[in-house]
PDB file of C-alpha atoms in Angstrom:
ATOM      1  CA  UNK A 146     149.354 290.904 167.553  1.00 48.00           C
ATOM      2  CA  UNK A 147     149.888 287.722 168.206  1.00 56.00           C
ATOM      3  CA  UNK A 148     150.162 284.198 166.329  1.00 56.00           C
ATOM      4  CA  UNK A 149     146.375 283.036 166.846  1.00 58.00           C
ATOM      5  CA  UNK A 150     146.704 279.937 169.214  1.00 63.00           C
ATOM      6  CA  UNK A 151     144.711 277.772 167.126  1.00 69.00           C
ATOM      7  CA  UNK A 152     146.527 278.728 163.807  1.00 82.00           C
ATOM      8  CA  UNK A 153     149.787 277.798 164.900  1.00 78.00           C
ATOM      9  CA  UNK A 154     148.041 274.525 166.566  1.00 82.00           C
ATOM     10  CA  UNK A 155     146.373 273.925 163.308  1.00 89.00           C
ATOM     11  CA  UNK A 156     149.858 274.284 160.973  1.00 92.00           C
ATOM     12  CA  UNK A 157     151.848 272.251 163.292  1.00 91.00           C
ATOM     13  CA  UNK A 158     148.902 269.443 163.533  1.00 91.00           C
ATOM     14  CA  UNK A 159     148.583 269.200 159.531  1.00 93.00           C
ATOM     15  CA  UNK A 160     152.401 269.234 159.289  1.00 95.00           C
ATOM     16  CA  UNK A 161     153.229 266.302 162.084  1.00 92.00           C
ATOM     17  CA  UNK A 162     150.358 264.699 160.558  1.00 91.00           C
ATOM     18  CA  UNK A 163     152.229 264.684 156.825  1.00 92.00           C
ATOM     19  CA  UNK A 164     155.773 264.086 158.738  1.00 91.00           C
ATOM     20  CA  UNK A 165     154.285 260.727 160.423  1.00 87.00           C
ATOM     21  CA  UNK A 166     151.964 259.031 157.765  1.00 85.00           C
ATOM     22  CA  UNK A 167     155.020 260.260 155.141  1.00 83.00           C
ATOM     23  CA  UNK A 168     152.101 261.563 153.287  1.00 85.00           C
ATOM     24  CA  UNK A 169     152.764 265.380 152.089  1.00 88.00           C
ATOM     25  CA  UNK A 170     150.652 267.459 150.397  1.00 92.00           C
ATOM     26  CA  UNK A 171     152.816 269.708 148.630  1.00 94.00           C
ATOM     27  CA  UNK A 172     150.396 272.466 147.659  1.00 95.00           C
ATOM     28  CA  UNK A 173     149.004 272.507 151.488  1.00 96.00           C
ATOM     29  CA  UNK A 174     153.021 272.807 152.361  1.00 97.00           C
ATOM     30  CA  UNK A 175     153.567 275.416 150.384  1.00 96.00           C
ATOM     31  CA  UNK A 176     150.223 277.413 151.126  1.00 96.00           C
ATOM     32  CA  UNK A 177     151.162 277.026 155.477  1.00 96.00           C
ATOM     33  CA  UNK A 178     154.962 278.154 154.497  1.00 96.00           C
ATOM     34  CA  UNK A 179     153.710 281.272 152.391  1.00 95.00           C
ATOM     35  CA  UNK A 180     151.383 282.311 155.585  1.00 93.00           C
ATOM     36  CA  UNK A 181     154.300 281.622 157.935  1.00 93.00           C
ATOM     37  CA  UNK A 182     156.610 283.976 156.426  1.00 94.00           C
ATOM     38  CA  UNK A 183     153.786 286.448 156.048  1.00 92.00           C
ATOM     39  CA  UNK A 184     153.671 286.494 159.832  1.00 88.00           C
ATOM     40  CA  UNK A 185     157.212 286.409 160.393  1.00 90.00           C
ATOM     41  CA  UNK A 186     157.451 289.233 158.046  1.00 87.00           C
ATOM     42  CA  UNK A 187     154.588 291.224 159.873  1.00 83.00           C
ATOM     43  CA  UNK A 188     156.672 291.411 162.752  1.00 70.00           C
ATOM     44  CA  UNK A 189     154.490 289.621 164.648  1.00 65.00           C
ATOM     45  CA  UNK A 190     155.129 287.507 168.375  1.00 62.00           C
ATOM     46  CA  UNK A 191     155.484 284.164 168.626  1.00 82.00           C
ATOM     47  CA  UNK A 192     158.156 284.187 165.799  1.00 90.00           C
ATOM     48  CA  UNK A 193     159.557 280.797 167.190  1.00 92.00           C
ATOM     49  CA  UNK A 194     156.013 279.552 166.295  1.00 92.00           C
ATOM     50  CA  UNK A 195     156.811 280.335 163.010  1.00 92.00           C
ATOM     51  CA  UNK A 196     160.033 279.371 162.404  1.00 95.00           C
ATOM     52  CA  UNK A 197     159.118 276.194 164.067  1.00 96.00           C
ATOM     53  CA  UNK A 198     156.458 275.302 160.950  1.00 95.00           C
ATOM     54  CA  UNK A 199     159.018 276.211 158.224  1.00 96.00           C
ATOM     55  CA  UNK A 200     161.560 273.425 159.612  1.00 97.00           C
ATOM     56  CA  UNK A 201     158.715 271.014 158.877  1.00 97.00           C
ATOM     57  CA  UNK A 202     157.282 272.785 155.424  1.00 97.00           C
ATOM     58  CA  UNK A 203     161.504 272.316 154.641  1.00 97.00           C
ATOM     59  CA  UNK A 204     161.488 268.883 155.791  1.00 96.00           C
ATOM     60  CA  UNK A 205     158.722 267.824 154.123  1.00 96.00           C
ATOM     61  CA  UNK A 206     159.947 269.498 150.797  1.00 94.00           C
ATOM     62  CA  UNK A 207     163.439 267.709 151.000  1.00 92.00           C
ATOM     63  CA  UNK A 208     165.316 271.215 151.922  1.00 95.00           C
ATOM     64  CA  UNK A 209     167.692 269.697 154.428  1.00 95.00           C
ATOM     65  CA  UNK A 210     169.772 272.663 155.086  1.00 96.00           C
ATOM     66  CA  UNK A 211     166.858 274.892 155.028  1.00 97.00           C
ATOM     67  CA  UNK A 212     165.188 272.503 157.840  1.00 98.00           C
ATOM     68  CA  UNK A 213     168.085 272.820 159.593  1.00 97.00           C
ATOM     69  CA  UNK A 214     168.134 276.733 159.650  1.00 98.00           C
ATOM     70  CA  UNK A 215     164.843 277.137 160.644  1.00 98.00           C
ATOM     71  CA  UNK A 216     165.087 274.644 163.172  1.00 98.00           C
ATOM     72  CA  UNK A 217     168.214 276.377 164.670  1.00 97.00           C
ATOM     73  CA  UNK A 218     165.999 279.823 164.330  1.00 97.00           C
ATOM     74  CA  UNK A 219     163.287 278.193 166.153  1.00 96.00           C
ATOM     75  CA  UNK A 220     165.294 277.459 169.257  1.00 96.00           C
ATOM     76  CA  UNK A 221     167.569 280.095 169.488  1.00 96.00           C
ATOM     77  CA  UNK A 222     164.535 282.395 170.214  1.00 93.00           C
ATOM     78  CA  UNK A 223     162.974 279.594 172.617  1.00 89.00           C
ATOM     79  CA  UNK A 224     165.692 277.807 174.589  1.00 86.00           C
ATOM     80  CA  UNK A 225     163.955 276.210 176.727  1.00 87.00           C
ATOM     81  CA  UNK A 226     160.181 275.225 175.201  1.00 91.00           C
ATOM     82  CA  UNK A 227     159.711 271.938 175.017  1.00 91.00           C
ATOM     83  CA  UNK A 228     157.195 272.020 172.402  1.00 90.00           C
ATOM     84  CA  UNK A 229     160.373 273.569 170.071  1.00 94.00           C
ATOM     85  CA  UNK A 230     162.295 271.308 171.582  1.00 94.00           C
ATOM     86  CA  UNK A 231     160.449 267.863 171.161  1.00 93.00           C
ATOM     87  CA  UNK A 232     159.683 268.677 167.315  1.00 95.00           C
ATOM     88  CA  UNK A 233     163.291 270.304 166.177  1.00 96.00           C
ATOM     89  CA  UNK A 234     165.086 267.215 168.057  1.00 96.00           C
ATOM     90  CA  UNK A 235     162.535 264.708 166.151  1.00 94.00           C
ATOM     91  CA  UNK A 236     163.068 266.221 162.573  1.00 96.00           C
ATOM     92  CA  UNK A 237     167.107 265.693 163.287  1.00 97.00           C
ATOM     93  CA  UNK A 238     166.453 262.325 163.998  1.00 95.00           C
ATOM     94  CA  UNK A 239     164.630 261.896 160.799  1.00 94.00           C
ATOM     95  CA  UNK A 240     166.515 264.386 158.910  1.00 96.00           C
ATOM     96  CA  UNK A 241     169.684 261.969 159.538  1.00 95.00           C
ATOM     97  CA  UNK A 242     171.449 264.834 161.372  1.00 97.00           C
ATOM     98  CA  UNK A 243     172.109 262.669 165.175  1.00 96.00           C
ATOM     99  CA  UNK A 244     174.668 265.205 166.824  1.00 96.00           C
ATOM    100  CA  UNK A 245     172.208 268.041 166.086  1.00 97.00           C
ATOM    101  CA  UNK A 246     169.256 265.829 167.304  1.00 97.00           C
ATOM    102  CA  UNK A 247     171.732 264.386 170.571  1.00 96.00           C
ATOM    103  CA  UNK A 248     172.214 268.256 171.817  1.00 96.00           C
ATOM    104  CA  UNK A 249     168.571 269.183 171.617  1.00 96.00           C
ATOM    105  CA  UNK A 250     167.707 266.311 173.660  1.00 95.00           C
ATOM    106  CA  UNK A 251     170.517 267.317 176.301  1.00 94.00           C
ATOM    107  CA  UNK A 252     168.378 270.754 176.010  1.00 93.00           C
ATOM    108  CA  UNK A 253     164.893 269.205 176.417  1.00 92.00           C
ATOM    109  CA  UNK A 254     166.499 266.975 179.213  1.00 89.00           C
ATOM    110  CA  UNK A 255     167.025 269.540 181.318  1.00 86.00           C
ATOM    111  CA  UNK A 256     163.763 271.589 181.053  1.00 80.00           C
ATOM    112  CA  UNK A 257     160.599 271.748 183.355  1.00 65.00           C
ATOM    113  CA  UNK A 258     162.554 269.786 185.963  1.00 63.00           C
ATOM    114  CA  UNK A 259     159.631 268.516 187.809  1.00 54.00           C
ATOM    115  CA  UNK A 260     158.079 267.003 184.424  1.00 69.00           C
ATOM    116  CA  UNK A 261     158.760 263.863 183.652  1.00 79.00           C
ATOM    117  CA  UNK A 262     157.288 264.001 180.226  1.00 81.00           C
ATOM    118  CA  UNK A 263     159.947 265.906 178.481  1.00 84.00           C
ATOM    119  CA  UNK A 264     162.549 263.474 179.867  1.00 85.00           C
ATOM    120  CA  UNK A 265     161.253 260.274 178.575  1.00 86.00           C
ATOM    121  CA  UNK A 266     160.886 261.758 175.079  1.00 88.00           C
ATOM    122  CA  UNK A 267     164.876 263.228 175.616  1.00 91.00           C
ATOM    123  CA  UNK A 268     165.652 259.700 176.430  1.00 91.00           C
ATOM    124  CA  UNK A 269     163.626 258.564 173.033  1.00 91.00           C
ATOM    125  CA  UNK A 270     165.472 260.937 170.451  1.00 94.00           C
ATOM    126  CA  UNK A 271     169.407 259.700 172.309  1.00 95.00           C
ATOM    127  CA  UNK A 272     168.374 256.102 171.713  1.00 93.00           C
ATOM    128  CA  UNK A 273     167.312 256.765 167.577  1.00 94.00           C
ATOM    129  CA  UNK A 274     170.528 258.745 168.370  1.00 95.00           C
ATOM    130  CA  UNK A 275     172.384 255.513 169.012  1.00 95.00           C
ATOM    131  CA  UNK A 276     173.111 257.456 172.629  1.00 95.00           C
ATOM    132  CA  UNK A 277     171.140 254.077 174.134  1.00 93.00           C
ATOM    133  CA  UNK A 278     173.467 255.014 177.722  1.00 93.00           C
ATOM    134  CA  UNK A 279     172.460 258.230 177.959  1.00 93.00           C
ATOM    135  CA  UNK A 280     169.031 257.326 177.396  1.00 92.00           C
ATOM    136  CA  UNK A 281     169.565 254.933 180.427  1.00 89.00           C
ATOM    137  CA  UNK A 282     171.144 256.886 182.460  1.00 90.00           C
ATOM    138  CA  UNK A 283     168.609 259.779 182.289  1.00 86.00           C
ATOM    139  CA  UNK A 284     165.862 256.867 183.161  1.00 82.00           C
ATOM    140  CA  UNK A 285     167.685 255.743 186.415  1.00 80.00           C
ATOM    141  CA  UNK A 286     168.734 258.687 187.923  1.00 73.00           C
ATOM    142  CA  UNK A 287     165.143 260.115 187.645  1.00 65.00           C
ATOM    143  CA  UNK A 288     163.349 257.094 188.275  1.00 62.00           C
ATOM    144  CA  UNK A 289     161.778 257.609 185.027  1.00 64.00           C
ATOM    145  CA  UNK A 290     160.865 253.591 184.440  1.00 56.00           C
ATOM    146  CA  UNK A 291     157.516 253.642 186.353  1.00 55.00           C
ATOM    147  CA  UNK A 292     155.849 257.038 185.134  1.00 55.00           C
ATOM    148  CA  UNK A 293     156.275 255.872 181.267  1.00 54.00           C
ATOM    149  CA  UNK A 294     152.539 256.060 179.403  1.00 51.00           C
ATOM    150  CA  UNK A 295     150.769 252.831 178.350  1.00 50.00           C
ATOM    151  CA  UNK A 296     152.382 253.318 174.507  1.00 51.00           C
ATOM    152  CA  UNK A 297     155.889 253.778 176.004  1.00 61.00           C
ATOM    153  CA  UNK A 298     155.842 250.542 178.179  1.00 61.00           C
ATOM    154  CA  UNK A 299     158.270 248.828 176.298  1.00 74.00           C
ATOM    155  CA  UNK A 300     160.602 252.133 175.961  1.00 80.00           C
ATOM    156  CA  UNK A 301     162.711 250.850 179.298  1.00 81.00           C
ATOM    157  CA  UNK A 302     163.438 247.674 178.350  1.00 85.00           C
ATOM    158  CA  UNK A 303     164.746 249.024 174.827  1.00 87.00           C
ATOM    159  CA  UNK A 304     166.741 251.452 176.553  1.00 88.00           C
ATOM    160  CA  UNK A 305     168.239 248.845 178.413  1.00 89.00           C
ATOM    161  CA  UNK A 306     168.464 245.856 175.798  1.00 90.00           C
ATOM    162  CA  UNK A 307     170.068 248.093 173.242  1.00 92.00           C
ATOM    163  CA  UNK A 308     172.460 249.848 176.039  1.00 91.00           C
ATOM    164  CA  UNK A 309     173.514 246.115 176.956  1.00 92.00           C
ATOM    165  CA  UNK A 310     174.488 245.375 173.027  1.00 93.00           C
ATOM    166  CA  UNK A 311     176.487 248.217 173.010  1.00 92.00           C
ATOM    167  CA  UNK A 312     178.664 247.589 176.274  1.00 90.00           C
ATOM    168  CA  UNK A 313     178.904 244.512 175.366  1.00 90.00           C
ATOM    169  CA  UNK A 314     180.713 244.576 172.161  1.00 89.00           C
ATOM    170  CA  UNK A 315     182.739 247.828 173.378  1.00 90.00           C
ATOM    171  CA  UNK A 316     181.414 249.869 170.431  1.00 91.00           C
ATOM    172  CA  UNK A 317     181.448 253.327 172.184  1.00 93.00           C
ATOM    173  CA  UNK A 318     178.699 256.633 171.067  1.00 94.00           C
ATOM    174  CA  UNK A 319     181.206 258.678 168.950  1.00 95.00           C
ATOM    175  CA  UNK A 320     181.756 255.293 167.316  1.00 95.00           C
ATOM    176  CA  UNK A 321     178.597 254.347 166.448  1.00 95.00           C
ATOM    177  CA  UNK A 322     177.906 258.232 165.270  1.00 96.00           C
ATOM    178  CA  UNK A 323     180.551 257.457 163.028  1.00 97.00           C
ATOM    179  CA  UNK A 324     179.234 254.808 161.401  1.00 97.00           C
ATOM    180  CA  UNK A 325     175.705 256.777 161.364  1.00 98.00           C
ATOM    181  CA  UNK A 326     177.190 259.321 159.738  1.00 97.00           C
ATOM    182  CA  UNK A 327     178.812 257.603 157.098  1.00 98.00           C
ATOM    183  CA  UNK A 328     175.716 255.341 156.193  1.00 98.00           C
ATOM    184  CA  UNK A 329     173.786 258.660 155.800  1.00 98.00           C
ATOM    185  CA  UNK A 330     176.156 260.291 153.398  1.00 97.00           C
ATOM    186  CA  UNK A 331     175.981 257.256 151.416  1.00 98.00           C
ATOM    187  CA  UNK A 332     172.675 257.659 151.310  1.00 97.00           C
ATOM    188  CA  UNK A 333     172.844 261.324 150.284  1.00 96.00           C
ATOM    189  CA  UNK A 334     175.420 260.512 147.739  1.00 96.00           C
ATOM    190  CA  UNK A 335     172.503 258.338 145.473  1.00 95.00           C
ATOM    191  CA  UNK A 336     170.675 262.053 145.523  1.00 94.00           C
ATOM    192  CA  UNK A 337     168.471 260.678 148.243  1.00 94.00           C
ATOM    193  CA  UNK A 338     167.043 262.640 151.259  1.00 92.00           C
ATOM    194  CA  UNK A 339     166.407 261.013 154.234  1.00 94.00           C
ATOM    195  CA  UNK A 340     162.830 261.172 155.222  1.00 92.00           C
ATOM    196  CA  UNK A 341     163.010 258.730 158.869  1.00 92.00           C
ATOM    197  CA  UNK A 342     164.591 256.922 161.017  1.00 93.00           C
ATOM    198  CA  UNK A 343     164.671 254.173 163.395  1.00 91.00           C
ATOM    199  CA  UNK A 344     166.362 251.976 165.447  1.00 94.00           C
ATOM    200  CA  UNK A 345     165.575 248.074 165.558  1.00 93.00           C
ATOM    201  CA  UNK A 346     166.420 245.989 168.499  1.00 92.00           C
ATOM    202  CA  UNK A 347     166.750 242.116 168.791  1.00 90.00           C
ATOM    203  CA  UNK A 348     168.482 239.757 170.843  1.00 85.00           C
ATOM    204  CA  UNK A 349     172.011 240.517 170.388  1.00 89.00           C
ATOM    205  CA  UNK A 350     171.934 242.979 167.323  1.00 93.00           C
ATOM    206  CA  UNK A 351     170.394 246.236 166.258  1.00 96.00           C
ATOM    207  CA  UNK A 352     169.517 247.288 162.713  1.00 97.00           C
ATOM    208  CA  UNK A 353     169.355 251.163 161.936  1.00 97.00           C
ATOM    209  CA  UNK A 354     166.750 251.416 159.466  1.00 96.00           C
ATOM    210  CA  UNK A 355     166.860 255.157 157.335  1.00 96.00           C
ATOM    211  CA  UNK A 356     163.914 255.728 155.332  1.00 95.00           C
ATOM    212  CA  UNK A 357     163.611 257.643 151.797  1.00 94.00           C
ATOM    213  CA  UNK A 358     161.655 258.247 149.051  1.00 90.00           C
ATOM    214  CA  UNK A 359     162.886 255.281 146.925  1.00 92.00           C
ATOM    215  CA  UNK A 360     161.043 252.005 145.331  1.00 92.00           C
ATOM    216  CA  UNK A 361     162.142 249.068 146.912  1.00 92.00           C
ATOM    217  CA  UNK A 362     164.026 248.204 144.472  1.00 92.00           C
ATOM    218  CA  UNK A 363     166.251 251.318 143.915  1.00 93.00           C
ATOM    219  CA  UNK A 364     166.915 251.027 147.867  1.00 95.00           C
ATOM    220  CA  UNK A 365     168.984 248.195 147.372  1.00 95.00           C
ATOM    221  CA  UNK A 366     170.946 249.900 144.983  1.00 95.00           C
ATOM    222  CA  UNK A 367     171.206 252.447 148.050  1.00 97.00           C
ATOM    223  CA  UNK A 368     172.145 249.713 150.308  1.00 97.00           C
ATOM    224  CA  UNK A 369     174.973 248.600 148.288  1.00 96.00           C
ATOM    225  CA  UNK A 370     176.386 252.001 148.078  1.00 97.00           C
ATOM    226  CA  UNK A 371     175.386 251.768 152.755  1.00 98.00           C
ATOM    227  CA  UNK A 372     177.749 248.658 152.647  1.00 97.00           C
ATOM    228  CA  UNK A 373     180.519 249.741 150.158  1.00 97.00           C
ATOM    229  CA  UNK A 374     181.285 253.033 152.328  1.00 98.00           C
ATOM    230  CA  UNK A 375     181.024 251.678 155.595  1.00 98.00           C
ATOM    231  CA  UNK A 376     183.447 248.687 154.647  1.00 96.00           C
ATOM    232  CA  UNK A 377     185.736 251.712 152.607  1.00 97.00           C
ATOM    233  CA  UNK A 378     185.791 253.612 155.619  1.00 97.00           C
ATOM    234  CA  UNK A 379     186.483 251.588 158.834  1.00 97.00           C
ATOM    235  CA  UNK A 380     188.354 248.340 159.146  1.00 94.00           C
ATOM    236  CA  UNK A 381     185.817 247.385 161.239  1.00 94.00           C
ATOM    237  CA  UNK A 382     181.842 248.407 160.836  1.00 95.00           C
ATOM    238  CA  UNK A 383     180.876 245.983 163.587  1.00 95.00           C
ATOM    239  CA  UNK A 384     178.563 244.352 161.201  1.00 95.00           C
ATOM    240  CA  UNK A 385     177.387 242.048 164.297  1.00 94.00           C
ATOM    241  CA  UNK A 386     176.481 245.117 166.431  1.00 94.00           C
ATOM    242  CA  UNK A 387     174.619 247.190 164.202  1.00 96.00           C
ATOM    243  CA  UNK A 388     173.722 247.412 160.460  1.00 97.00           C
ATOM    244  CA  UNK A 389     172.289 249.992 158.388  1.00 98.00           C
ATOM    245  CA  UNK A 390     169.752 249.694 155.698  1.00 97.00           C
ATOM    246  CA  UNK A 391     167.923 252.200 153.730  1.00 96.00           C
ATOM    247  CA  UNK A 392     164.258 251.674 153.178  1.00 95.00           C
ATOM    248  CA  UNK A 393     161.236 253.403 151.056  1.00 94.00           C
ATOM    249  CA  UNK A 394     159.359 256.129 153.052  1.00 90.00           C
ATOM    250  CA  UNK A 395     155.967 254.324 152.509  1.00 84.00           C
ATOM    251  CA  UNK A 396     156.753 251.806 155.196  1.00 82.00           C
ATOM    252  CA  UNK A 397     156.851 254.690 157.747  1.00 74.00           C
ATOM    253  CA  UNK A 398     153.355 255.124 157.642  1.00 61.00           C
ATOM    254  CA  UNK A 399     152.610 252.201 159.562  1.00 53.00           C
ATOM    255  CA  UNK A 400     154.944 253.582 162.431  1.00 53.00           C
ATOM    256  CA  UNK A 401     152.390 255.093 165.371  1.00 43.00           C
ATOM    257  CA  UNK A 402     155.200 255.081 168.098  1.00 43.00           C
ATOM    258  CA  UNK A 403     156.916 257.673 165.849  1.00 45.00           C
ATOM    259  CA  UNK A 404     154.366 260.665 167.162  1.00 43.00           C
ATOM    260  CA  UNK A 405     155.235 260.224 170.060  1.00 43.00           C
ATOM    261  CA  UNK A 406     158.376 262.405 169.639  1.00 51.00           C
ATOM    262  CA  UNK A 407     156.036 265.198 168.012  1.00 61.00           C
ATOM    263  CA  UNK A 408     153.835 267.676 169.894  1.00 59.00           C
ATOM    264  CA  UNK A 409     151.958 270.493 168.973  1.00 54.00           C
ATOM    265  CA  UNK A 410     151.372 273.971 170.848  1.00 49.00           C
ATOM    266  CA  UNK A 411     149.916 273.665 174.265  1.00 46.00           C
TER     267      UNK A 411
END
């Protein structure tokens, strides 16, 4: 038998719902988790399904490697959906795990060729990915600029902008990951998870904002620790380029461009 259509729709809907508002309910978590494994354990299809809402009832919990797991479960059985796609390569981005979240976009890149939907949200997750030239790239040789939806209009020119910053100051991808990386186990050092992420663009700068579930005030003890072990770590953390600060979770909710990475069973 098959996962019912409209139960799986249902889970993922509740559970994308919780991941963008950064509101969870954890007894609602834990009740869609138990009735996931119970069909995973059932034997029944659609396992990816399945696997697919336990990366998000682990995310929202604050099981990072268990997210991770299921995630990796989840497309290993469905290489090329894009619904498994989209939502595994969002929750790296937010999980703080970019090289995971960079190869699932390559993935999602390269399905349903004549669709130029799953590109522009590839493109999305390399640029919160701090891959801003691949995301460019991707957009140009596919013409992708003109086909954007009305809530992605300013997508190109962020693509571009942020691309431009990083040429210009000659701070190169594996770089930048680098410094990612490092800001992120800073953050995990202060027993924080990391519950979002984004990317800020202005003029000649970007700020890297990571979001967790912290006061405001216990943040900037985080962002010391950010600033200590990026300064520790490289001579130069191209402060001028790109900065990272840590932020509480509750400031996500007001983020409606993040859903746009998220999509439910078709």
């Amino acid at each position: 038998m098959n996962v019912p259509k409209a139960v799986a729709t249902e889970w993922l809907c509740d559970l994308i719902d919780m991941v963008i508002t950064a509101q969870s309910n954890e007894f609602q978590v834990r009740r869609i988790e138990r009735e996931a494994l119970a069909f995973l354990s059932k034997g029944r299809e659609r396992p990816e399904i399945c696997w697919l809402v336990l990366a998000f009832t682990a995310f929202l919990r604050g099981d990072r490697d268990e997210c991770v797991r299921c995630s990796e479960a989840a497309q290993a059985l469905a290489r090329h959906d894009v619904t498994i796609l989209t939502n595994v390569a969002s929750l790296m981005c937010d999980l703080g795990e970019p090289r995971m979240a960079v190869n699932y976009a390559r993935l999602l890149a390269d399905t349903q060729r004549s669709d130029p939907t799953s590109r522009i949200k590839a493109a999305r997750v390399f640029v919160t990915a701090l891959h801003a030239e691949e995301a460019a790239a991707i957009m140009l040789a596919h013409d992708l600029n003109g086909t954007v939806a009305e809530g992605d209009a300013e997508l190109p020119r962020d693509i571009e902008a942020t691309a431009q910053i990083f040429l210009r100051c000659g701070v190169d991808a594996e770089q930048r990951l680098a410094l990612l990386e490092t800001a992120v186990e800073a953050i995990r050092s202060q027993g924080c998870m990391i519950r979002g992420s984004r990317l800020m663009i202005y003029d000649d700068t970007t700020r890297y904002e990571l979001y967790v579930d912290e006061t405001a005030s216990q943040c900037g003890n985080v962002n010391f620790a950010i600033a200590e072990a990026l300064t520790t770590t490289f001579d130069n953390a191209y402060p001028e380029v790109i900065t990272f600060v840590c932020r509480p979770v509750g400031s996500l909710s007001a983020l409606a461009s993040r859903s746009a990475l998220m999509e439910v069973v078709q």
